[in-house]
Amino acid sequence: MIAPRLEVDLSRIRYNAQVLVELAAARGVSVTGVTKAMRGLPALAEAMLAAGATTLGDSRVENIERLRAGGIDAPTVLIRSPMPSQVARVVAAADMSCNGEVDVVAQLSDAARAIDRVHGVVLMVELGDLREGIMPADVHEAVARCLDLPNIRLCGIGANFACRSGVVPTDRNMSVLSDLADSIEAKFDIELEFVSGGSSANFGWLRSTAHIGRINNLRFGESILLGCEPLHGARIVGLHHDATTIVGEVIESKYKPSHPWGDRASAPFDSIRPDADECSSGWQAIVAIGHQDTDPSALTAPEGVHILGASSDHLVVGSEVPLTVGAEVAFRPGYSALMRAMTAGLHA
Ligand SMILES: *Cc1c(COP(=O)(O)O)cnc(C)c1O
């Protein structure tokens, strides 16, 4: 088989999605399945939909186009604010988009009118993580402007957490979003279909809160794919944590000292700190994977193997017993490792 490669067990992903959909449904919350880490792979979307996800989200319009080309006709939402240069593609491919700039919504309206469509808009609200969104005090004005645009349907508001500053979703910031939903509906006499509270970072809040408020949608990617919640990198009990695997092939295996010798300067990639005993010699192997293929610092090695370092195309591992040249080694990817493996084309 081809190496390196990314293996994906869609039945485990579907199971994870189903558990999360049921947990959310019990709180009156729908799940948007987020496909961006796998570049809008239609088979992933099918697994998420079969599990009960009601909408699909991706941050890139080309991934939404890939879903469409793959025969997926479920409602889609672009979860990153559209680039003005792409509004025509966005309204053609996606049913909805998340937006932080009303001027761009106006361009979406023009683009939608040109093809005789109505485009759904979720206005993103900044609630402290300082990535995307309109400041809460400015949301009513943004709503008023959106309601004046002919080919736009304001279908909700949303927020995002823990993607830039690690700000945690709590009852306090979720209630700000809920209160905004109430005040918008009262002031403008409309009904918001979506109050979308966040991502996998909201899992802990979803499970524990006694105040779900108006939140009726969450956008889950990582928790479905990896069975983890990103705030603490914790495994979610009851989910599969091994649905994705990155497999590489051993190209050298030697007994080597653990300390380099010679005068030393910097190496191009030095983010990985050896976790092994640095004083002794040991079995060292090279697996033919590197930074071009994945994020080596976000790989977990199998039992008995530890990652010592990586460059663009070499992953240096230590092991208790020598690895065989030509043998395959299977690693568990974290989110960044999975994402980069997909963009590097490790998945057939
Ligand atoms: C990536 C992203 C998500 C999904 O995040 P996960 O941690 O993968 O669940 C949700 N919403 C937005 C706006 C995103 O950018």
XYZ file of C-alpha atoms and ligand atoms in Angstrom:
363
model
C 0.000 0.000 0.000
C 1.008 3.604 -0.525
C 2.880 5.292 2.308
C 2.559 7.690 3.920
C -1.215 7.537 4.052
C -4.120 8.686 6.178
C -6.615 5.973 7.053
C -10.103 6.977 8.125
C -12.662 4.677 9.727
C -15.937 6.302 8.741
C -18.056 3.929 10.799
C -16.267 5.116 13.964
C -16.706 8.720 12.902
C -20.374 8.093 12.274
C -20.685 6.526 15.725
C -19.013 9.544 17.355
C -21.307 11.892 15.459
C -24.354 9.912 16.522
C -23.414 10.015 20.220
C -22.845 13.772 20.017
C -26.031 14.402 18.018
C -28.065 12.498 20.625
C -26.413 14.304 23.506
C -27.104 17.654 21.836
C -30.660 16.694 20.847
C -31.454 15.945 24.475
C -30.746 19.635 25.136
C -32.682 20.859 22.109
C -29.488 21.550 20.174
C -28.875 20.597 16.534
C -25.438 19.702 15.221
C -23.689 21.196 12.217
C -21.080 18.677 11.088
C -17.862 20.546 10.311
C -15.906 18.986 7.462
C -12.975 21.407 7.116
C -10.334 19.189 8.714
C -11.004 16.700 5.928
C -11.385 19.288 3.162
C -15.070 18.673 2.578
C -14.725 14.953 1.944
C -18.196 13.884 0.744
C -17.959 10.488 2.490
C -17.333 12.257 5.797
C -20.369 14.453 5.179
C -22.469 11.371 4.471
C -21.364 9.798 7.759
C -22.232 12.974 9.658
C -25.632 13.269 7.994
C -26.413 9.601 8.604
C -25.667 10.234 12.269
C -28.230 13.030 12.396
C -26.269 16.209 11.713
C -28.796 18.618 10.183
C -26.377 20.935 8.386
C -22.788 20.810 7.160
C -20.217 23.497 7.802
C -16.878 24.222 6.229
C -14.587 27.229 6.322
C -13.607 27.112 2.630
C -15.895 27.570 -0.320
C -13.908 25.056 -2.381
C -14.710 22.400 0.218
C -18.411 23.217 0.035
C -18.167 22.977 -3.741
C -16.547 19.563 -3.259
C -19.489 18.462 -1.092
C -21.900 19.595 -3.778
C -19.924 17.907 -6.551
C -19.963 14.751 -4.431
C -23.761 14.721 -4.470
C -24.366 16.131 -0.978
C -27.535 18.211 -0.972
C -27.944 18.867 2.753
C -27.968 22.527 3.853
C -24.439 23.928 3.987
C -22.976 26.860 5.859
C -19.674 28.565 5.182
C -18.363 28.997 8.731
C -15.702 31.580 7.898
C -16.702 35.059 6.755
C -16.685 35.035 2.951
C -13.846 36.696 1.088
C -15.356 39.547 -0.950
C -13.568 38.110 -3.982
C -15.553 34.873 -3.557
C -19.112 36.045 -2.900
C -20.395 34.717 -6.231
C -19.004 31.244 -5.488
C -20.339 31.385 -1.928
C -23.932 32.099 -2.889
C -23.787 29.518 -5.683
C -22.461 26.699 -3.470
C -23.534 27.397 0.127
C -27.027 27.930 1.499
C -25.738 30.072 4.359
C -22.606 31.769 5.603
C -21.340 33.122 8.902
C -20.566 36.806 8.654
C -18.801 39.487 10.638
C -18.947 42.293 8.049
C -22.288 43.675 6.905
C -20.621 45.238 3.855
C -19.787 41.719 2.722
C -23.384 40.647 3.397
C -24.445 43.423 1.021
C -22.138 41.960 -1.618
C -23.606 38.507 -0.960
C -27.047 40.001 -1.526
C -26.006 41.408 -4.911
C -24.370 38.124 -5.895
C -27.453 36.161 -4.807
C -29.733 38.471 -6.722
C -27.662 37.920 -9.860
C -28.479 34.208 -9.757
C -31.960 34.659 -8.326
C -31.252 33.109 -4.953
C -31.714 34.014 -1.330
C -28.625 33.490 0.797
C -28.862 32.719 4.510
C -26.741 34.745 6.916
C -25.637 33.978 10.446
C -24.187 37.073 12.078
C -21.203 36.234 14.244
C -20.921 37.999 17.580
C -17.585 38.709 19.274
C -17.806 37.328 22.805
C -14.222 37.655 23.959
C -12.013 35.186 22.106
C -11.100 38.068 19.770
C -11.258 36.219 16.520
C -14.394 36.862 14.450
C -17.578 38.698 15.133
C -19.448 41.951 15.582
C -19.140 43.619 18.976
C -22.354 42.927 20.955
C -23.258 46.614 21.123
C -23.230 46.817 17.315
C -25.291 43.692 16.568
C -28.734 45.351 16.434
C -27.525 47.848 13.847
C -26.037 45.003 11.787
C -29.326 43.103 11.978
C -31.231 46.173 10.792
C -28.949 46.488 7.774
C -29.203 42.796 6.906
C -33.002 42.909 7.062
C -32.940 45.668 4.444
C -30.996 43.569 1.930
C -33.245 41.972 -0.697
C -31.642 38.578 -1.289
C -30.530 37.881 2.255
C -32.386 35.834 4.836
C -31.108 36.521 8.346
C -31.226 33.039 9.784
C -29.380 33.444 13.021
C -26.560 34.617 15.216
C -23.521 32.729 16.365
C -20.325 32.883 18.336
C -17.023 31.074 18.450
C -14.636 30.341 21.291
C -11.192 29.038 22.091
C -9.854 29.422 18.567
C -7.559 32.387 19.125
C -7.305 33.262 22.798
C -8.525 30.102 24.483
C -11.606 31.850 25.898
C -13.939 29.217 27.330
C -17.694 29.087 26.634
C -19.516 29.498 29.933
C -23.032 30.266 31.126
C -21.981 33.907 31.284
C -20.927 34.414 27.646
C -23.581 31.990 26.344
C -26.244 34.039 28.122
C -25.014 37.157 26.302
C -25.743 35.352 23.028
C -29.135 34.152 24.292
C -30.089 37.638 25.449
C -29.108 39.037 22.072
C -31.332 36.477 20.346
C -34.250 37.519 22.557
C -33.719 41.236 22.062
C -33.289 40.915 18.273
C -36.484 38.905 17.956
C -38.412 41.338 20.124
C -37.101 44.486 18.465
C -37.373 43.360 14.843
C -40.328 40.983 15.201
C -38.468 38.114 13.533
C -37.609 34.560 14.477
C -33.994 33.427 14.447
C -33.648 29.870 13.210
C -30.119 29.410 14.544
C -28.495 30.521 17.735
C -25.211 28.778 17.166
C -23.174 28.747 20.340
C -19.814 27.443 19.193
C -17.727 24.419 18.313
C -16.343 21.299 19.963
C -14.964 23.728 22.553
C -18.589 23.966 23.784
C -18.845 20.249 24.517
C -18.114 20.553 28.250
C -20.550 23.433 28.567
C -23.246 21.554 26.624
C -22.938 18.532 28.865
C -22.905 20.350 32.172
C -24.945 23.517 31.860
C -28.269 23.998 33.569
C -28.842 27.115 31.433
C -28.901 26.131 27.792
C -30.802 29.365 27.093
C -31.537 30.068 23.475
C -28.590 28.071 22.121
C -30.054 25.618 19.601
C -27.070 24.716 17.415
C -23.411 23.783 17.782
C -20.791 23.214 15.076
C -18.777 20.064 15.757
C -15.693 18.937 13.859
C -12.826 17.772 16.050
C -15.016 16.035 18.624
C -16.606 13.939 15.864
C -13.337 13.120 14.094
C -11.015 12.578 17.053
C -13.382 11.997 19.966
C -11.659 14.842 21.816
C -12.665 18.199 23.206
C -10.149 20.894 22.353
C -10.186 23.006 25.535
C -8.138 20.521 27.521
C -7.261 18.070 24.761
C -9.277 15.548 26.740
C -10.718 12.383 25.289
C -14.493 12.279 25.472
C -15.467 9.091 27.253
C -17.622 6.817 25.144
C -16.323 8.072 21.788
C -13.786 6.448 19.463
C -10.367 8.086 19.642
C -8.829 5.985 16.916
C -10.944 6.726 13.859
C -7.992 8.266 12.004
C -4.470 6.908 11.571
C -1.378 8.179 9.788
C 0.806 5.345 8.516
C 4.439 5.791 7.502
C 7.176 3.469 6.311
C 10.537 2.888 7.980
C 13.466 3.754 5.677
C 16.385 3.447 8.093
C 16.890 1.627 11.394
C 20.137 1.849 13.420
C 21.557 1.696 16.919
C 22.736 5.262 17.485
C 23.959 7.535 20.257
C 21.264 9.821 21.610
C 23.498 12.905 21.597
C 24.543 14.696 18.428
C 28.223 15.510 18.027
C 30.066 18.276 16.239
C 29.608 22.050 16.472
C 25.914 22.940 16.540
C 23.761 25.689 15.069
C 20.008 25.772 14.494
C 17.974 23.170 12.610
C 14.985 24.172 10.454
C 12.428 22.395 12.619
C 13.219 22.123 16.305
C 9.833 22.188 17.917
C 9.925 18.594 19.109
C 11.707 17.955 22.366
C 12.902 14.392 22.817
C 10.831 12.747 25.505
C 13.171 9.783 25.848
C 16.141 9.314 28.128
C 18.716 11.569 26.492
C 21.786 9.983 27.984
C 21.792 6.525 26.559
C 22.141 5.125 23.093
C 19.222 3.371 21.514
C 17.395 2.161 18.489
C 16.639 4.985 16.149
C 14.629 4.746 12.977
C 13.550 7.107 10.259
C 9.923 7.003 9.146
C 9.357 8.609 5.769
C 6.931 11.339 6.906
C 7.692 14.938 7.766
C 6.423 18.440 8.172
C 5.346 18.432 4.516
C 2.927 15.605 5.252
C 1.611 16.360 8.702
C 2.303 18.176 11.977
C 4.844 15.841 13.620
C 4.429 17.552 16.994
C 0.761 16.488 16.993
C 1.374 12.794 16.335
C 1.118 10.133 18.999
C 3.429 7.204 18.425
C 2.387 3.617 19.102
C 3.348 1.792 22.296
C 7.128 1.290 22.506
C 7.943 4.031 19.993
C 8.658 7.698 20.725
C 9.142 10.650 18.428
C 12.609 12.220 18.687
C 12.507 14.819 15.942
C 11.302 15.705 12.488
C 12.314 17.610 9.399
C 10.440 18.224 6.182
C 10.454 14.567 5.082
C 11.966 12.559 7.941
C 10.432 11.554 11.233
C 13.090 10.268 13.651
C 11.763 7.847 16.228
C 13.328 5.898 19.054
C 12.136 2.466 20.006
C 12.758 -0.230 22.571
C 13.210 -2.885 19.915
C 14.607 -2.157 16.455
C 12.066 -1.341 13.774
C 12.411 -3.158 10.461
C 13.217 -1.249 7.308
C 10.111 -1.414 5.147
C 7.802 -1.918 8.128
C 4.865 0.434 8.652
C 4.323 2.511 11.790
C 0.851 3.822 12.635
C 0.498 7.168 14.412
C -2.559 8.785 15.976
C -2.983 12.329 14.623
C -4.105 15.309 16.659
C -6.195 17.955 14.959
C -3.352 19.864 13.291
C -1.695 16.620 12.166
C -4.967 15.396 10.638
C -5.634 18.690 8.909
C -2.170 18.928 7.388
C -2.243 15.294 6.270
C -5.470 16.051 4.408
C -4.091 19.159 2.736
C -0.907 17.260 1.851
C -3.016 14.659 0.059
C -2.287 11.686 2.337
C -5.878 10.591 2.031
C -6.579 8.807 -1.225
C -13.417 25.131 12.915
C -14.655 25.775 13.358
C -15.640 25.018 14.001
C -15.449 23.574 14.365
O -14.449 23.480 15.359
P -14.099 22.061 16.023
O -13.171 22.412 17.121
O -13.430 21.262 14.951
O -15.353 21.456 16.478
C -16.819 25.653 14.333
N -17.022 26.959 14.055
C -16.108 27.720 13.442
C -16.415 29.153 13.166
C -14.881 27.163 13.086
O -13.971 27.922 12.482
